[in-house]
XYZ file of C-alpha atoms in Angstrom:
626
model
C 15.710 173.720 -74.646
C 13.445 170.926 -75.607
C 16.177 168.700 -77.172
C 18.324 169.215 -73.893
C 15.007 168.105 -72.088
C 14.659 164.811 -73.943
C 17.784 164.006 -73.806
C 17.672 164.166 -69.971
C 14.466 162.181 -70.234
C 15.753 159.371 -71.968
C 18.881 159.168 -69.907
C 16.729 159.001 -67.202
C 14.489 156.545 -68.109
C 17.587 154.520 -69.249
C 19.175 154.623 -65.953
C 15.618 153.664 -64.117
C 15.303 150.374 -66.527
C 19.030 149.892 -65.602
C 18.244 149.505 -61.618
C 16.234 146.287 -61.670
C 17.269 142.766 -62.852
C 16.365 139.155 -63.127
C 17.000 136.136 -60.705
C 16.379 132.264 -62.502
C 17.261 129.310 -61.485
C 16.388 125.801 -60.035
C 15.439 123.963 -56.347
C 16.193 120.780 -56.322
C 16.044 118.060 -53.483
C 18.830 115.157 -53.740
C 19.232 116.145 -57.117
C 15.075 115.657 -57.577
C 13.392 118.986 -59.038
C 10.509 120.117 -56.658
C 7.678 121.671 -58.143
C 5.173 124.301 -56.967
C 8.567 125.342 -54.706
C 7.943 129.056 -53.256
C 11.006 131.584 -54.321
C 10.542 134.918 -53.007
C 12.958 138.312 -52.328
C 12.995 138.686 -48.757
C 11.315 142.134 -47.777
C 9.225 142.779 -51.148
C 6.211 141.222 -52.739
C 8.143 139.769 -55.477
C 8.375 135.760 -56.095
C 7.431 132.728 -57.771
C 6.981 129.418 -58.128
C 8.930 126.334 -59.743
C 7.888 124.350 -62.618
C 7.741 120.794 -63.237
C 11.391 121.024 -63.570
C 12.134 122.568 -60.645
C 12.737 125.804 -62.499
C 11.876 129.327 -61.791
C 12.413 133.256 -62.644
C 11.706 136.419 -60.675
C 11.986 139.463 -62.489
C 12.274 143.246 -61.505
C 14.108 142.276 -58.872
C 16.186 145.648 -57.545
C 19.808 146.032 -57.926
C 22.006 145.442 -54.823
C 22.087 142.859 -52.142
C 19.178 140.395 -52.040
C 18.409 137.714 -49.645
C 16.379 134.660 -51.918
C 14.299 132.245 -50.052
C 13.030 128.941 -51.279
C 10.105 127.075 -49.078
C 8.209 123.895 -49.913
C 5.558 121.636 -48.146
C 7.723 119.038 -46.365
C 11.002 120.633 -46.592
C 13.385 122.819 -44.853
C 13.759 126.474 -46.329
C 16.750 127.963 -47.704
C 17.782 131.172 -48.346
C 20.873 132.106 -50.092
C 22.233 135.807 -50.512
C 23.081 137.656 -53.604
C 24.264 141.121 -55.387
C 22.663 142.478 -58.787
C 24.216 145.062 -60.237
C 24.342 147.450 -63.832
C 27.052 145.116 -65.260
C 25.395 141.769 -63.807
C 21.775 142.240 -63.914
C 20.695 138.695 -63.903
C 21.721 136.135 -61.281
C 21.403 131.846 -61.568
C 21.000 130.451 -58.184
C 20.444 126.937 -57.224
C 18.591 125.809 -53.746
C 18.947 121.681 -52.307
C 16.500 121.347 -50.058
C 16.380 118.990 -47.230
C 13.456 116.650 -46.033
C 11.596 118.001 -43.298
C 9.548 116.714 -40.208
C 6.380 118.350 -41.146
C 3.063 118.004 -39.397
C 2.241 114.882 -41.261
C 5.970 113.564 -40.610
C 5.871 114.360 -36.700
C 6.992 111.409 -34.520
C 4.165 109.618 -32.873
C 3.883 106.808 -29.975
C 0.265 106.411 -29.106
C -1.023 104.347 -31.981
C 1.982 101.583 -31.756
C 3.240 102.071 -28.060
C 6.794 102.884 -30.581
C 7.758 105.740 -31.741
C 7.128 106.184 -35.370
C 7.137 108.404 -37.874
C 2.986 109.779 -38.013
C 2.975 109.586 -41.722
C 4.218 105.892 -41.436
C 2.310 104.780 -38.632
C -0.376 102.496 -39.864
C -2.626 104.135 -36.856
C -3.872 106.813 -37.766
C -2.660 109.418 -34.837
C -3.665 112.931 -34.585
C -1.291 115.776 -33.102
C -1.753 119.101 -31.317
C 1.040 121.304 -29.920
C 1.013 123.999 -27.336
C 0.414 126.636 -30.238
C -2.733 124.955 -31.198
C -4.063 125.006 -27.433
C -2.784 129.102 -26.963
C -4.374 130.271 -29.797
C -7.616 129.277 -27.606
C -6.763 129.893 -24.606
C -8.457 128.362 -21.483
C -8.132 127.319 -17.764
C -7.381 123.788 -18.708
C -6.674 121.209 -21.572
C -9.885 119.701 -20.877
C -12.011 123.079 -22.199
C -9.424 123.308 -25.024
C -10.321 120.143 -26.333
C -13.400 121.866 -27.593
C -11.280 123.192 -30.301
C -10.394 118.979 -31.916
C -12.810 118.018 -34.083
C -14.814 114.933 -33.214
C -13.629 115.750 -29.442
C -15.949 117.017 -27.092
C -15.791 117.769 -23.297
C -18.905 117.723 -21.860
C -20.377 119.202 -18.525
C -22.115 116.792 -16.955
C -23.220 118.799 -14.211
C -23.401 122.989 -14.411
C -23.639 122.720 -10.793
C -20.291 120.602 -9.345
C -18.844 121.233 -12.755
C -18.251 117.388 -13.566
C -18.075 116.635 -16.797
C -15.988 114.342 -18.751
C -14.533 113.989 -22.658
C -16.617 112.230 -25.714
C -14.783 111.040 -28.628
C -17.382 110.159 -31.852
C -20.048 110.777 -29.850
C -19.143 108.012 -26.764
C -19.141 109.201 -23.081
C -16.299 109.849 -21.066
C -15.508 106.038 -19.964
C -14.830 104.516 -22.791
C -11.502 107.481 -23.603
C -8.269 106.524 -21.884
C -6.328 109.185 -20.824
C -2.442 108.892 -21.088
C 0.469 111.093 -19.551
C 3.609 110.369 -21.282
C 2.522 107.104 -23.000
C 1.540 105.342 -19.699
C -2.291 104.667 -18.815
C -3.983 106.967 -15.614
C -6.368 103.939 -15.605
C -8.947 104.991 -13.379
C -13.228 106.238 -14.355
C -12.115 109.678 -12.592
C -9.292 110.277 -15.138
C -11.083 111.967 -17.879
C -12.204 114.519 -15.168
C -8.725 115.017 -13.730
C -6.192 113.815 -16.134
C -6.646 116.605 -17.970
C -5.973 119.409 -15.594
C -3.465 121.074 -13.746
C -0.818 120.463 -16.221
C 1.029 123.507 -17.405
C 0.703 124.051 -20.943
C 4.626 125.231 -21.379
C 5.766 121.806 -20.174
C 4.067 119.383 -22.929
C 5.216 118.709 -25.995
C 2.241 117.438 -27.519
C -1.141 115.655 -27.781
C -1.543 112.459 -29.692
C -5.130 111.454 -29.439
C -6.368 108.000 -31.499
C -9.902 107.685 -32.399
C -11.102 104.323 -32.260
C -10.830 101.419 -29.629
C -6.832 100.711 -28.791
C -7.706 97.916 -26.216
C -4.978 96.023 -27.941
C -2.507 97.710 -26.829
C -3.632 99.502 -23.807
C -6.466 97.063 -22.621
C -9.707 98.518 -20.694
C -11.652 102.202 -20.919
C -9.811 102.086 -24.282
C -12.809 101.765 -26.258
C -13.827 105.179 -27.957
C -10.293 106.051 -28.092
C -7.304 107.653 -25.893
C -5.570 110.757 -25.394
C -1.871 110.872 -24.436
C -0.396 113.745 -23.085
C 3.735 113.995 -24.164
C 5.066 116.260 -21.674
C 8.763 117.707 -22.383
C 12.198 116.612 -22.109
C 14.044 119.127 -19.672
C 16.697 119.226 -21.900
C 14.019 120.876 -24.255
C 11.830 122.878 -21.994
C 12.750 126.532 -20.951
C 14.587 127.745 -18.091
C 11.494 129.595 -16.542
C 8.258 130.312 -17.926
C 5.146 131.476 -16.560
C 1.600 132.121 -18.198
C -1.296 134.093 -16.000
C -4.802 134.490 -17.599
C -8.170 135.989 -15.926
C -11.563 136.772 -17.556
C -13.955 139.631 -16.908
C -15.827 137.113 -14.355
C -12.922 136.888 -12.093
C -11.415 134.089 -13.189
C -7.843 133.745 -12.659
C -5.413 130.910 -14.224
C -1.593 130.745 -13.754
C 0.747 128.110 -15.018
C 4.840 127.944 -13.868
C 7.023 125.929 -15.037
C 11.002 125.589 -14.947
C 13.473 123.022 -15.712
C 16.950 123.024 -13.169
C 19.895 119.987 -13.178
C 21.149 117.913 -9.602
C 23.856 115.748 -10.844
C 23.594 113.362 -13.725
C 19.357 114.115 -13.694
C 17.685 117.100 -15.269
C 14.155 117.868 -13.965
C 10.787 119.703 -15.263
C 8.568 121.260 -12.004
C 5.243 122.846 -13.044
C 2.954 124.756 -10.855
C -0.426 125.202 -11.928
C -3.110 127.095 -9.962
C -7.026 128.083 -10.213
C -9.256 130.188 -8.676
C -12.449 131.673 -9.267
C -14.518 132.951 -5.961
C -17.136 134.984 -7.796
C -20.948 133.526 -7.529
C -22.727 135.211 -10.377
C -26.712 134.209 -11.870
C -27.068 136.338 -14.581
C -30.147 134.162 -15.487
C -31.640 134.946 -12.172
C -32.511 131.074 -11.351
C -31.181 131.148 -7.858
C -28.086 129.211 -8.585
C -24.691 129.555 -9.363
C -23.802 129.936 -13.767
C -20.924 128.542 -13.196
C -19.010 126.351 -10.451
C -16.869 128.374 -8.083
C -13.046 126.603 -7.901
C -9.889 126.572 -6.082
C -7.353 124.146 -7.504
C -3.981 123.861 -7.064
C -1.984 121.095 -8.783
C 2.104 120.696 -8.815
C 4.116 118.409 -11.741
C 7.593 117.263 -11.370
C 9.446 114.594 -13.843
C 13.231 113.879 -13.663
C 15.250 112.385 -16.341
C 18.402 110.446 -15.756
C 21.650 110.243 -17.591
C 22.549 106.485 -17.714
C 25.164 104.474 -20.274
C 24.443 104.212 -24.452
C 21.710 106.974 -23.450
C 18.800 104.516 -21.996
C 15.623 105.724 -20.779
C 15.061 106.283 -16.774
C 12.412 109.054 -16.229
C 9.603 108.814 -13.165
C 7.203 111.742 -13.049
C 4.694 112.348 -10.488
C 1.461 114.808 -10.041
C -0.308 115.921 -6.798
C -3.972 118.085 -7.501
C -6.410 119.102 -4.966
C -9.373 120.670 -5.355
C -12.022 122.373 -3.384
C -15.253 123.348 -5.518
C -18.817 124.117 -5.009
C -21.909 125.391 -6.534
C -25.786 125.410 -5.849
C -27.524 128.320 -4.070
C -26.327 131.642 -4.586
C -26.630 131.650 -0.537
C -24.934 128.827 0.579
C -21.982 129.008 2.415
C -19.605 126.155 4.286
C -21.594 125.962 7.416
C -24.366 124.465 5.091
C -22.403 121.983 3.926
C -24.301 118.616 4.395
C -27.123 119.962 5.096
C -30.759 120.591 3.610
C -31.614 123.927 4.345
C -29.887 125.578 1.682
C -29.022 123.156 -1.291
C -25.420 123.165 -2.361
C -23.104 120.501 -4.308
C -19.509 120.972 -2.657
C -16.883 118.634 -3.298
C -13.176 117.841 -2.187
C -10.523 116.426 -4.121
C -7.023 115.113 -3.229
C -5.585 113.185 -6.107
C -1.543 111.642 -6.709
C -0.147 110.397 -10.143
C 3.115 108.968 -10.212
C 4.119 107.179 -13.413
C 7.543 106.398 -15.592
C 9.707 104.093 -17.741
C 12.540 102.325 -17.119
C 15.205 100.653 -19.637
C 16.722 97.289 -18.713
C 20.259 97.028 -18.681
C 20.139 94.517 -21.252
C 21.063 94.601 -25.096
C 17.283 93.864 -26.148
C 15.509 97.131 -26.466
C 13.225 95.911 -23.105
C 11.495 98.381 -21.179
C 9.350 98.484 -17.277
C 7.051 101.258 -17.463
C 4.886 101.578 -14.769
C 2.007 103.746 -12.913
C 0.034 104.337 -10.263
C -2.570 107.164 -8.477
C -4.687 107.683 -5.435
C -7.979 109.444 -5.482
C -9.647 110.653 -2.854
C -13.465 112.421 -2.903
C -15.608 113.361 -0.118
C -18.724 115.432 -1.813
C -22.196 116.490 -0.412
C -24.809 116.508 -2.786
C -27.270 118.991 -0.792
C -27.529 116.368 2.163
C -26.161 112.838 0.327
C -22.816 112.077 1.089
C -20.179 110.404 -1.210
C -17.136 109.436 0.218
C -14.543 107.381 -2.460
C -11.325 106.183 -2.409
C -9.391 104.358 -5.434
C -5.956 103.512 -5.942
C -4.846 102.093 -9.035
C -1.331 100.336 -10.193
C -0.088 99.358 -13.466
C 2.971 97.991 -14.414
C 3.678 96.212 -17.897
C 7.017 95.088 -19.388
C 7.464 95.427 -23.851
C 9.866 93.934 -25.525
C 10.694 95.733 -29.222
C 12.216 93.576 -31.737
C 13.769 94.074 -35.245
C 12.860 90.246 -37.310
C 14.343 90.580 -40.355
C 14.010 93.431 -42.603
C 9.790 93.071 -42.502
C 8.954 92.750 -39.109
C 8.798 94.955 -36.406
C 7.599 92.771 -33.645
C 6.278 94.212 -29.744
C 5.708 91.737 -26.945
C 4.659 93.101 -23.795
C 2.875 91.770 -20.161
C 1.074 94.290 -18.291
C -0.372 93.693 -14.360
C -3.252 96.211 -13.112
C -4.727 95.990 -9.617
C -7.758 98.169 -8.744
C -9.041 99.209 -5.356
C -12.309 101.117 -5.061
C -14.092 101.924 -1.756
C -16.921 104.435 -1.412
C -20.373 104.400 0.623
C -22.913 103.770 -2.065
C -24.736 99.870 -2.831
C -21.292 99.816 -5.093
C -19.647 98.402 -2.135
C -22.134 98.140 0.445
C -23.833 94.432 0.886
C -26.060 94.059 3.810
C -24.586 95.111 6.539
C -21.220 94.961 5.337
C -18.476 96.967 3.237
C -16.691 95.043 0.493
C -14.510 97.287 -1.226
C -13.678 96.060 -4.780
C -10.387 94.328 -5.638
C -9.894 93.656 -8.872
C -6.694 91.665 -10.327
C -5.792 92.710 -14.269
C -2.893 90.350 -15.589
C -2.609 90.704 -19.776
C -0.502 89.437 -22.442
C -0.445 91.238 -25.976
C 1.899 91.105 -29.175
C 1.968 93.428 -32.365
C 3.770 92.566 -35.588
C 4.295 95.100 -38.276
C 4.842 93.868 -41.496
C 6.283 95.966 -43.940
C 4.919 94.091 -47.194
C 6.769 96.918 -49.310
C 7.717 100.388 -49.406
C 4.212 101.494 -49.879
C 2.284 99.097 -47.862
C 2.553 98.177 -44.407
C 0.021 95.220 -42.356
C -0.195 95.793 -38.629
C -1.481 92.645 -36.625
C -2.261 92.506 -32.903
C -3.924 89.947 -30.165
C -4.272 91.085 -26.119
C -5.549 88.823 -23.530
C -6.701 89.473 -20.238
C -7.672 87.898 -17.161
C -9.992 90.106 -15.509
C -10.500 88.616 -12.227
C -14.297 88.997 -11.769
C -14.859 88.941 -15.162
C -12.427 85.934 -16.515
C -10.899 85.929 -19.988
C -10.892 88.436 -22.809
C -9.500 88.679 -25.885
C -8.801 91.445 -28.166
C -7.475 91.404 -31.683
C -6.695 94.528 -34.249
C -5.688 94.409 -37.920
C -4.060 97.988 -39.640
C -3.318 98.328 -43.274
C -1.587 100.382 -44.525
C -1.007 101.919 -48.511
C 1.058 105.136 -49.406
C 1.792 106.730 -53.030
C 5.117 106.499 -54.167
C 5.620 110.836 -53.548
C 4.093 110.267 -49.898
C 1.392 112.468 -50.955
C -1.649 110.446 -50.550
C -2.348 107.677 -47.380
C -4.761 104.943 -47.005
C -5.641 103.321 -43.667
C -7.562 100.280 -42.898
C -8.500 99.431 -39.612
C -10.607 96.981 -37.655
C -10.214 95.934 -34.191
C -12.176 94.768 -30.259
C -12.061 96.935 -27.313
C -13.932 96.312 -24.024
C -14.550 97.764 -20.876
C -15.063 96.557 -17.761
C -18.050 99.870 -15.818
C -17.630 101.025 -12.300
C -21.058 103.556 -12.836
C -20.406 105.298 -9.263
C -16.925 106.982 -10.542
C -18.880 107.463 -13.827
C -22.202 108.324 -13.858
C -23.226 111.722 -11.473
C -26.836 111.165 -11.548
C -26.311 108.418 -9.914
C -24.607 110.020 -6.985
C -26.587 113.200 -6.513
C -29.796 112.318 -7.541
C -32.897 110.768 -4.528
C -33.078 108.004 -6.701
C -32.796 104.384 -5.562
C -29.973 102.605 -7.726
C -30.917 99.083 -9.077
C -28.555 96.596 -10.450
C -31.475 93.723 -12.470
C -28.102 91.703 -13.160
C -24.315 90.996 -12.641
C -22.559 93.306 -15.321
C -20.776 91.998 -18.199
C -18.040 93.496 -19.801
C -18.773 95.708 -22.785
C -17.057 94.695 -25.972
C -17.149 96.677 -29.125
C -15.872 95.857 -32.733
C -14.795 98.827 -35.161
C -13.765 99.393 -38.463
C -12.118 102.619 -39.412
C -11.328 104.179 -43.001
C -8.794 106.968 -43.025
C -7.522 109.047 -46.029
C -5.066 111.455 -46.282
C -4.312 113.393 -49.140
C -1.697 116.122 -49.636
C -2.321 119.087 -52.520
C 0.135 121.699 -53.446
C -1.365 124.068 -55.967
C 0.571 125.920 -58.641
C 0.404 128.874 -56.743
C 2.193 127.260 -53.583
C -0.918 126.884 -51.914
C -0.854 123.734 -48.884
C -4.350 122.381 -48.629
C -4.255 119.081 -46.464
C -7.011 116.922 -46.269
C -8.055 114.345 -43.492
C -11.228 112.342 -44.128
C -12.417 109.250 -41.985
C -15.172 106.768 -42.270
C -15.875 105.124 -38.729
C -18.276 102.130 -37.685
C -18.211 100.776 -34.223
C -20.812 97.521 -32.781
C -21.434 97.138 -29.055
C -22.844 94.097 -27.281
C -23.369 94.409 -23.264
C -23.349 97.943 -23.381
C -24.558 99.086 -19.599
C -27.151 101.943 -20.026
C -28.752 103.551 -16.959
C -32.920 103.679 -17.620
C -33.987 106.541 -15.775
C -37.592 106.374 -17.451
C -38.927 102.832 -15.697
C -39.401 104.328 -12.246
C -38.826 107.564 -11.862
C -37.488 106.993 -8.646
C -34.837 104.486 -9.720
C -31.998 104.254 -11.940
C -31.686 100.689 -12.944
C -28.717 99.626 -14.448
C -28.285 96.246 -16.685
C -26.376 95.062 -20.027
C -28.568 96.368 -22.850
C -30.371 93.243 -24.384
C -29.628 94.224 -28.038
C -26.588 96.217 -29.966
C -25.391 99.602 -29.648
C -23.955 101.493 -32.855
C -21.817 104.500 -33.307
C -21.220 105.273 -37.030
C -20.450 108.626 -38.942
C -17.673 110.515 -41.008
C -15.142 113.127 -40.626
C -13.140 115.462 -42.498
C -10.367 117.919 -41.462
C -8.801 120.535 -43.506
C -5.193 122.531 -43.529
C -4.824 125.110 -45.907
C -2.201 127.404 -45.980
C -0.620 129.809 -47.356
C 3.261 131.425 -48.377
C 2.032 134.336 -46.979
C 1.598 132.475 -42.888
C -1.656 132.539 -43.090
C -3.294 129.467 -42.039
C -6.689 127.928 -41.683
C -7.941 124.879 -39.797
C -11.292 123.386 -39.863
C -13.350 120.275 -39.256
C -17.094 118.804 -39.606
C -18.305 115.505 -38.223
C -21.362 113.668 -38.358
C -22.430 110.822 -36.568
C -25.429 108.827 -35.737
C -25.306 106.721 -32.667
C -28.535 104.281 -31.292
C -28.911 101.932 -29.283
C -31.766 98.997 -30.131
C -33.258 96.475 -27.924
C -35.965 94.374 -28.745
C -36.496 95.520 -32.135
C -36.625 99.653 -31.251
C -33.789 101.398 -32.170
C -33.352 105.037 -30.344
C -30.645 107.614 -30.877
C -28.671 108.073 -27.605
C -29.040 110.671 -24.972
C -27.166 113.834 -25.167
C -25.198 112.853 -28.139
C -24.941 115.042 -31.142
C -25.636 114.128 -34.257
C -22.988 117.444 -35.919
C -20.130 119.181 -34.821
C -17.679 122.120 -36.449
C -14.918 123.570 -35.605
């Protein structure tokens, strides 16, 4: 009995050590071994990793079919199927993977008006898709932007709910806001360029830190955003995304894509509402602003000959909001026995590009939008109008094998009414007019495969302010395996300040406004260092790291002195230099597994110093973490 029990032991065990088996083999791109290559067995815990030659082994691996994956950083997985059995245990497979468009390879427009790859654009561009924004959801891309490091959006006013978006620690005018590449020039864009977009109808989110006035001219100063909405050939058939909170919030985005003839078009439908006064800190007022907004997006695309560009896009929002005393109502609006901040809103975008019919690689883009407020503060009225158009023509051309040259001539006319001093001279209105003719030119130089020289000169004819100039230089150094990038950068932006679209105070405070001086253009000079590095560990392990080193000098910078008189606010150029300086640093790590973690730190410092005292800015933070 106990010899017929080990013999049934041992021809068990030998069948058990008989059911598993060994897969080897290589992963190779373009005949180049990859190393630190993932190789796993689909549904089981069992992988690897390559070596420096691209090879690798799994062992244990069951007997039967098997589906074999490889994965890498920057390329394209590939699995491959396969059958182990008794008489072939072990199995010699061989994966070619294919360059992929990674995040650090995604295409990119914002930093070079062109569309380049972002690991080869000597900008240095930073991109956010939908999945980014819906992991945090909110009513708007404006409170999302909470979630970019070095990007703030700041309330302004916990009352009316303005607020606008800082970028390194500068205010809300001096970030340009872009829809589709194309500028929605105007001080009120920050505010409402950012909302009542649907979130299933854009692509992406470039933003560039750093003054692109170059390119893009005025308000470009602390950098832009640029909103890439969708092709309709790529956006869904229908969808629709509804959120509310426990405070009665309520948020719901449609969007669907349908064809008429030889055009395709993209209609969103985005509308807010929240009716619910609460003061949980018992101050008498409204916590948070009460809102209905309603806000409708249409672009069409047209099919023309050897596939060039035609789109035209347009926006309408309005908004009704209000906040103040937990007692007001309409029928108070205006007046001062109960205290109340209600404001109205109608506001048009239209904006779109336009391909000449020529063999030069010429384009018309072009822009324009209406905004129209009338707002009480308590019993001080502000009525504004502004209407703002923009048209530029660039010209991209292929010199020789080294340069990549962009010539371009933009026109911008403002128009600004409202009833403050702003306009208001004696006894007379004199709405401002201002005429915004520019020239600018780009050259990149590709001085070899692993450096690149960007060069750029704008000028401008402002026509209250006269000429301006505005150069940029971009260098630009990679490592021969793409895993490490260098960035140089030094350039002028300038603004030309409308405060009464920009600063609230001044609109709902009692205070008398004072202007000590005809305001200059602000001008600011910046330097930027930007390094990217790349690190794959042996265990397959992404970590991704983003650092930047930023210095940026104002002269004429207009700052509102609310401490002289405190029944004034008296605006003039500051007599001395402004400075906004500090470093950054973003991380990507992740994981075979999916899991993923993103996180960024930034520090700044920025002062302002006239006649010898330097101060640290107003409501600007000298620390931020996401």
């Amino acid at each position: 009995m106990k010899q017929l029990f080990t013999l049934i032991l041992a021809t068990w065990c030998s069948t058990s050590f008989a059911q598993v088996g060994t897969a080897s083999g290589k992963v190779l791109s373009a005949g180049t071994p990859i190393e630190f290559a993932n190789v796993i067995v689909n549904g089981s815990s069992l992988g690897g990793t390559t070596d420096e030659d691209g090879f690798f082994e799994i062992k244990n691996v069951p007997l039967g079919k098997v589906i074999i994956t490889a994965s890498a950083v920057g390329y394209q997985s590939q699995s491959k199927s396969a059958t182990l059995s008794v008489s072939r245990p072990a199995i010699t497979l061989e994966f070619a993977l294919q360059e992929s468009t990674s995040h650090l390879e995604e295409v990119v427009i914002s930093g070079t008006m062109k569309e380049v790859s972002r690991l080869e654009s000597p900008v240095p561009v930073e991109v956010y898709s939908p999945v980014f924004f819906k992991a945090n959801p909110t009513p708007s891309i404006f409170e999302s932007l909470q979630n970019v490091n070095g990007v703030r959006p700041q309330l302004n006013c916990n009352v009316c709910n303005t607020g606008d978006i800082h970028i390194n620690g500068l205010e809300g005018p001096y970030t340009m806001i872009l829809i589709d590449g194309m500028p929605i020039v105007s001080g009120l864009s920050t505010v409402y360029g950012l909302t009542g977009i649907p979130q299933a109808l854009i692509e992406r989110m470039e933003i560039v830190k750093g003054p692109a006035s170059t390119l893009y001219g005025s308000e470009a100063v602390g950098g832009l955003i640029n909103i890439i909405t969708k092709k309709p050939s790529n956006a869904s058939a229908a969808s629709f995304d509804i959120m509310g909170t426990s405070w009665g919030e309520v948020n719901s985005d449609i969007g669907m894509k349908f064809n008429a003839g030889k055009a395709q078009s993209l209609l969103g439908l985005n509308y807010f509402n929240y009716q619910n006064p609460i003061d949980n800190n018992h101050d008498g007022f409204t916590d948070v602003t009460l809102q209905n907004r309603i806000s409708v997006f249409n672009k069409w695309d047209f099919h023309r000959k050897n596939s060039r560009a035609f789109s035209i896009a347009g926006r309408y929002n309005y908004e009704d909001r209000w906040g103040g005393d937990m007692r007001w109502t309409p029928e108070y609006r205006g007046g001062d026995e109960i205290y109340g901040e209600s404001i109205y809103t109608s506001r048009w975008e239209a904006f779109g590009v336009y391909q000449l019919p020529v063999k030069e690689l010429i384009n018309f883009q072009f822009s324009a939008n209406g905004h129209k407020q009338n707002s009480f503060y308590g019993n001080t009225s502000y009525n504004a109008d502004q209407y703002v158009a923009f048209g530029q023509l660039t010209w991209n051309k292929q010199a020789g094998e080294r340069h990549d040259l962009l010539v371009g001539a933009a026109y911008r006319y403002t128009y600004y009414d409202d009833n403050t001093p702003a306009t208001f001279n004696n006894t007379a209105n004199h709405p401002s007019e201002t005429f915004l003719p520019g020239l600018f030119i780009q050259d990149e130089i590709k001085l070899s495969e692993s450096n690149k020289l960007l060069l750029g000169m704008r000028y401008d004819h402002n026509s209250v302010h006269g000429s301006i100039l505005s150069p940029r230089l971009n260098y630009k150094w990679s490592s021969n395996d793409k895993q490490t990038v260098i960035r140089l950068s030094g350039g002028n932006g300038y603004r030309v300040a409308n405060v009464f679209t920009e600063d609230h105070a001044a609109l709902s405070g009692s205070r008398t406004v004072v202007f000590t001086e005809s305001l200059k253009p602000e001008t600011s000079w910046n330097t930027n260092l930007n390094v990217v590095k790349k690190i794959i560990t042996k265990g397959g392990t992404f970590i991704g790291l983003d650092a930047s080193a930023f210095y940026t000098y104002f002269t004429n910078r207009i700052v509102p002195d609310y401490e002289t008189d405190p029944n004034k606010i008296i605006y003039s150029n500051l007599d001395g230099s402004a400075v906004s300086k500090g470093i950054s640093l973003n991380i990507d790590m992740s994981w075979a597994s999916g899991f993923k973690i993103l996180a960024g730190a930034t520090v700044m410092d920025v002062t302002l110093t006239e006649e010898g005292e330097t101060v640290r800015q107003l409501l600007t933070e000298r620390f931020t973490g996401v």
